[in-house]
Short mmCIF file of C-alpha atoms in Angstrom, two decimals:
data_model
loop_
_atom_site.label_atom_id
_atom_site.label_comp_id
_atom_site.label_asym_id
_atom_site.label_seq_id
_atom_site.Cartn_x
_atom_site.Cartn_y
_atom_site.Cartn_z
CA UNK E 20 -1.65 20.26 8.85
CA UNK E 21 0.70 17.72 7.05
CA UNK E 22 3.06 19.02 4.46
CA UNK E 23 3.57 16.67 1.56
CA UNK E 24 6.77 17.54 -0.75
CA UNK E 25 6.24 15.67 -3.80
CA UNK E 26 6.03 15.61 -7.76
CA UNK E 27 3.13 14.81 -9.66
CA UNK E 28 4.41 11.99 -11.83
CA UNK E 29 6.71 10.68 -9.15
CA UNK E 30 5.35 7.06 -8.39
CA UNK E 31 6.71 7.02 -4.84
CA UNK E 32 4.72 10.60 -4.42
CA UNK E 33 1.59 8.85 -5.96
CA UNK E 34 1.63 5.81 -3.66
CA UNK E 35 1.90 8.25 -0.53
CA UNK E 36 -0.95 10.25 -1.89
CA UNK E 37 -2.99 7.71 -2.16
CA UNK E 38 -2.27 6.31 1.25
CA UNK E 39 -3.21 9.56 2.90
CA UNK E 40 -6.35 9.71 1.06
CA UNK E 41 -7.28 6.19 2.13
CA UNK E 42 -6.62 7.35 5.55
CA UNK E 43 -8.85 10.51 5.29
CA UNK E 44 -5.99 12.98 6.12
CA UNK E 45 -5.55 16.47 4.97
CA UNK E 46 -2.37 17.77 3.52
CA UNK E 47 -0.77 20.79 1.99
CA UNK E 48 1.12 19.80 -1.23
CA UNK E 49 4.29 21.59 -1.94
CA UNK E 50 5.32 20.66 -5.34
CA UNK E 51 9.17 19.84 -5.89
CA UNK E 52 9.79 19.97 -9.86
CA UNK E 53 11.92 17.17 -10.57
CA UNK E 54 12.03 18.34 -14.26
CA UNK E 55 13.71 21.61 -13.21
CA UNK E 56 15.80 19.65 -10.79
CA UNK E 57 14.58 21.44 -7.84
CA UNK E 58 15.11 18.33 -5.86
CA UNK E 59 19.00 18.79 -6.11
CA UNK E 60 19.17 22.30 -4.96
CA UNK E 61 20.42 23.38 -1.63
CA UNK E 62 16.79 24.32 -0.22
CA UNK E 63 15.36 21.05 -0.89
CA UNK E 64 18.53 19.27 0.24
CA UNK E 65 17.99 21.06 3.54
CA UNK E 66 14.82 19.08 3.82
CA UNK E 67 15.84 15.88 2.40
CA UNK E 68 19.77 15.10 2.00
CA UNK E 69 19.08 12.46 -0.43
CA UNK E 70 17.51 14.91 -2.68
CA UNK E 71 14.29 12.46 -3.23
CA UNK E 72 10.55 12.71 -2.69
CA UNK E 73 8.21 12.26 -0.98
CA UNK E 74 8.87 13.86 2.32
CA UNK E 75 6.14 14.07 4.76
CA UNK E 76 6.53 16.99 7.52
CA UNK E 77 4.16 16.40 10.58
CA UNK E 78 4.51 18.43 13.73
CA UNK E 79 8.07 19.65 12.93
CA UNK E 80 9.35 15.86 11.98
CA UNK E 81 10.26 15.05 8.54
CA UNK E 82 9.29 11.83 7.28
CA UNK E 83 11.11 10.44 4.13
CA UNK E 84 11.24 7.06 2.29
CA UNK E 85 7.43 6.16 1.12
CA UNK E 86 7.58 2.71 2.37
CA UNK E 87 8.53 3.93 6.11
CA UNK E 88 6.18 6.69 5.94
CA UNK E 89 3.19 4.42 4.62
CA UNK E 90 4.03 2.10 7.90
CA UNK E 91 4.08 5.23 10.08
CA UNK E 92 0.98 6.25 8.84
CA UNK E 93 -0.69 2.88 9.35
CA UNK E 94 0.59 2.76 12.93
CA UNK E 95 -0.15 6.11 13.80
CA UNK E 96 -3.84 6.50 12.24
CA UNK E 97 -5.51 3.23 12.94
CA UNK E 98 -9.51 3.89 12.05
CA UNK E 99 -8.55 3.05 8.28
CA UNK E 100 -6.16 -0.02 8.24
CA UNK E 101 -4.35 -0.54 5.06
CA UNK E 102 -3.17 -3.87 6.36
CA UNK E 103 -5.19 -7.09 7.08
CA UNK E 104 -5.83 -8.32 10.63
CA UNK E 105 -3.97 -11.68 10.14
CA UNK E 106 -0.17 -12.17 10.03
CA UNK E 107 -0.18 -14.07 6.70
CA UNK E 108 -2.21 -11.37 5.12
CA UNK E 109 0.12 -8.84 6.10
CA UNK E 110 2.72 -10.64 5.08
CA UNK E 111 1.14 -11.22 1.76
CA UNK E 112 0.17 -7.43 1.22
CA UNK E 113 3.92 -6.15 2.03
CA UNK E 114 5.13 -9.02 -0.43
CA UNK E 115 3.18 -7.73 -3.29
CA UNK E 116 3.90 -4.03 -2.18
CA UNK E 117 7.64 -5.06 -2.09
CA UNK E 118 7.54 -6.76 -5.48
CA UNK E 119 6.83 -3.14 -7.20
CA UNK E 120 8.41 -1.15 -4.72
CA UNK E 121 11.88 -2.79 -4.77
CA UNK E 122 11.98 -5.00 -7.87
CA UNK E 123 10.26 -2.68 -10.47
CA UNK E 124 10.11 0.86 -9.42
CA UNK E 125 13.71 1.62 -8.45
CA UNK E 126 15.29 0.66 -11.49
CA UNK E 127 12.89 2.50 -13.78
CA UNK E 128 12.73 5.86 -11.89
CA UNK E 129 13.87 9.04 -13.17
CA UNK E 130 16.97 9.01 -11.59
CA UNK E 131 18.11 5.85 -13.15
CA UNK E 132 16.75 6.70 -16.75
CA UNK E 133 18.57 10.15 -16.39
CA UNK E 134 21.88 8.37 -15.66
CA UNK E 135 21.15 6.00 -18.66
CA UNK E 136 20.61 8.84 -21.01
CA UNK E 137 22.82 11.37 -20.00
CA UNK E 138 25.99 9.62 -18.30
CA UNK E 139 25.89 6.50 -20.43
CA UNK E 140 24.70 7.75 -23.66
CA UNK E 141 21.82 5.51 -24.01
CA UNK E 142 19.60 6.28 -26.81
CA UNK E 143 15.72 6.52 -26.18
CA UNK E 144 14.88 3.62 -27.83
CA UNK E 145 17.00 1.35 -25.60
CA UNK E 146 15.81 3.28 -22.37
CA UNK E 147 12.16 2.11 -23.34
CA UNK E 148 13.68 -1.32 -23.75
CA UNK E 149 14.90 -1.16 -20.45
CA UNK E 150 11.59 0.08 -18.92
CA UNK E 151 9.63 -2.64 -20.67
CA UNK E 152 12.30 -5.57 -19.62
CA UNK E 153 12.12 -4.71 -15.94
CA UNK E 154 8.24 -3.91 -15.64
CA UNK E 155 7.29 -7.01 -17.75
CA UNK E 156 9.21 -9.14 -15.40
CA UNK E 157 7.77 -7.87 -12.39
CA UNK E 158 4.19 -7.62 -13.80
CA UNK E 159 4.35 -11.41 -14.99
CA UNK E 160 5.02 -12.44 -11.58
CA UNK E 161 2.55 -10.22 -9.96
CA UNK E 162 -0.24 -11.37 -12.49
CA UNK E 163 0.35 -15.04 -11.30
CA UNK E 164 0.09 -14.10 -7.84
CA UNK E 165 -3.16 -12.33 -8.39
CA UNK E 166 -4.41 -15.19 -10.52
CA UNK E 167 -3.71 -17.83 -7.97
CA UNK E 168 -5.39 -15.88 -5.02
CA UNK E 169 -9.02 -17.44 -5.34
CA UNK E 170 -10.32 -15.29 -2.28
CA UNK E 171 -9.29 -12.02 -3.66
CA UNK E 172 -11.69 -9.63 -4.50
CA UNK E 173 -11.33 -6.31 -6.49
CA UNK E 174 -8.05 -5.56 -5.02
CA UNK E 175 -4.53 -6.77 -4.77
CA UNK E 176 -5.68 -8.73 -1.57
CA UNK E 177 -8.86 -9.16 0.14
CA UNK E 178 -12.15 -6.83 -0.62
CA UNK E 179 -10.62 -3.32 0.50
CA UNK E 180 -7.48 -1.37 -0.43
CA UNK E 181 -3.90 -1.99 0.90
CA UNK E 182 -0.56 -0.99 0.91
CA UNK E 183 -0.23 -3.13 -2.16
CA UNK E 184 -2.85 -1.08 -4.23
CA UNK E 185 -0.98 2.01 -3.36
CA UNK E 186 2.15 0.48 -4.81
CA UNK E 187 0.35 -1.01 -7.94
CA UNK E 188 -1.61 1.71 -9.38
CA UNK E 189 1.33 4.27 -9.60
CA UNK E 190 3.23 1.46 -11.30
CA UNK E 191 0.47 0.87 -13.86
CA UNK E 192 0.19 4.65 -14.28
CA UNK E 193 4.19 4.17 -15.19
CA UNK E 194 3.77 1.33 -17.46
CA UNK E 195 1.29 3.20 -19.64
CA UNK E 196 3.75 6.20 -19.97
CA UNK E 197 6.24 3.82 -21.13
CA UNK E 198 3.90 2.24 -23.80
CA UNK E 199 4.05 -1.44 -21.94
CA UNK E 200 1.63 -3.61 -23.49
CA UNK E 201 -0.57 -4.52 -20.65
CA UNK E 202 -2.83 -7.04 -22.38
CA UNK E 203 -0.92 -10.12 -20.71
CA UNK E 204 -1.99 -8.91 -17.21
CA UNK E 205 -5.68 -8.77 -17.05
CA UNK E 206 -5.79 -9.06 -13.17
CA UNK E 207 -3.52 -6.35 -12.97
CA UNK E 208 -5.67 -4.10 -15.27
CA UNK E 209 -8.76 -5.07 -13.60
CA UNK E 210 -7.36 -4.04 -9.99
CA UNK E 211 -5.95 -0.60 -11.46
CA UNK E 212 -9.37 0.06 -13.37
CA UNK E 213 -11.51 -0.55 -9.85
CA UNK E 214 -9.16 1.48 -7.72
CA UNK E 215 -9.12 4.40 -9.99
CA UNK E 216 -13.16 4.57 -9.60
CA UNK E 217 -12.31 5.20 -6.02
CA UNK E 218 -12.13 8.84 -4.94
CA UNK E 219 -9.22 8.72 -2.88
CA UNK E 220 -7.12 7.11 -5.88
CA UNK E 221 -8.59 9.53 -8.24
CA UNK E 222 -7.53 12.68 -6.03
CA UNK E 223 -4.30 11.26 -6.26
CA UNK E 224 -3.80 10.88 -9.88
CA UNK E 225 -0.96 12.91 -11.23
CA UNK E 226 -3.04 14.82 -13.73
CA UNK E 227 -5.16 15.79 -10.59
CA UNK E 228 -2.06 17.75 -8.79
CA UNK E 229 -1.57 21.29 -9.07
CA UNK E 230 1.95 20.88 -10.53
CA UNK E 231 0.65 18.55 -13.49
CA UNK E 232 1.71 19.86 -16.83
#
């Protein structure tokens, strides 16, 4: 069975759990407590020298970096595709995913926020303002993309879950944690609500993981 090293609140772990669930794949979940900095200990650095989650272990191989892992899953387990069949659709889904995965999440993840707090002595109000700035910038653009796609169903693209939904739902979860006002983003909220009614997304929610606290 696959082994997934992750953390319940990690957005990258969350998105990978969604993808695994949508593919119908079973895995053993191995928590790595970021709060206690287990990811920085030699035991985990031996698994991923970068000290980041998630890591997916499959048949002795250790896969790292969630975008690459999700692409690998798509190429390896083809029965439940998470990309459209046409090249434009695949580009569109990858672009929406990158909007979250490259331009919002990395500058608001725990590693960056801890650096702001500890190394630069930024107070919590300013940390919140930092998070709000970049989440709002990204969500403003994403909301416009969703609103302009008149052929879109209940998801980010088309009528079934794709990579983009795997990326979006954890980011909305994070936005709520940081008390971002989601009122300006009705399409994002609607996609999130629809996705979170589906079993694959419910099972992946942070509160439903064994390490949730």
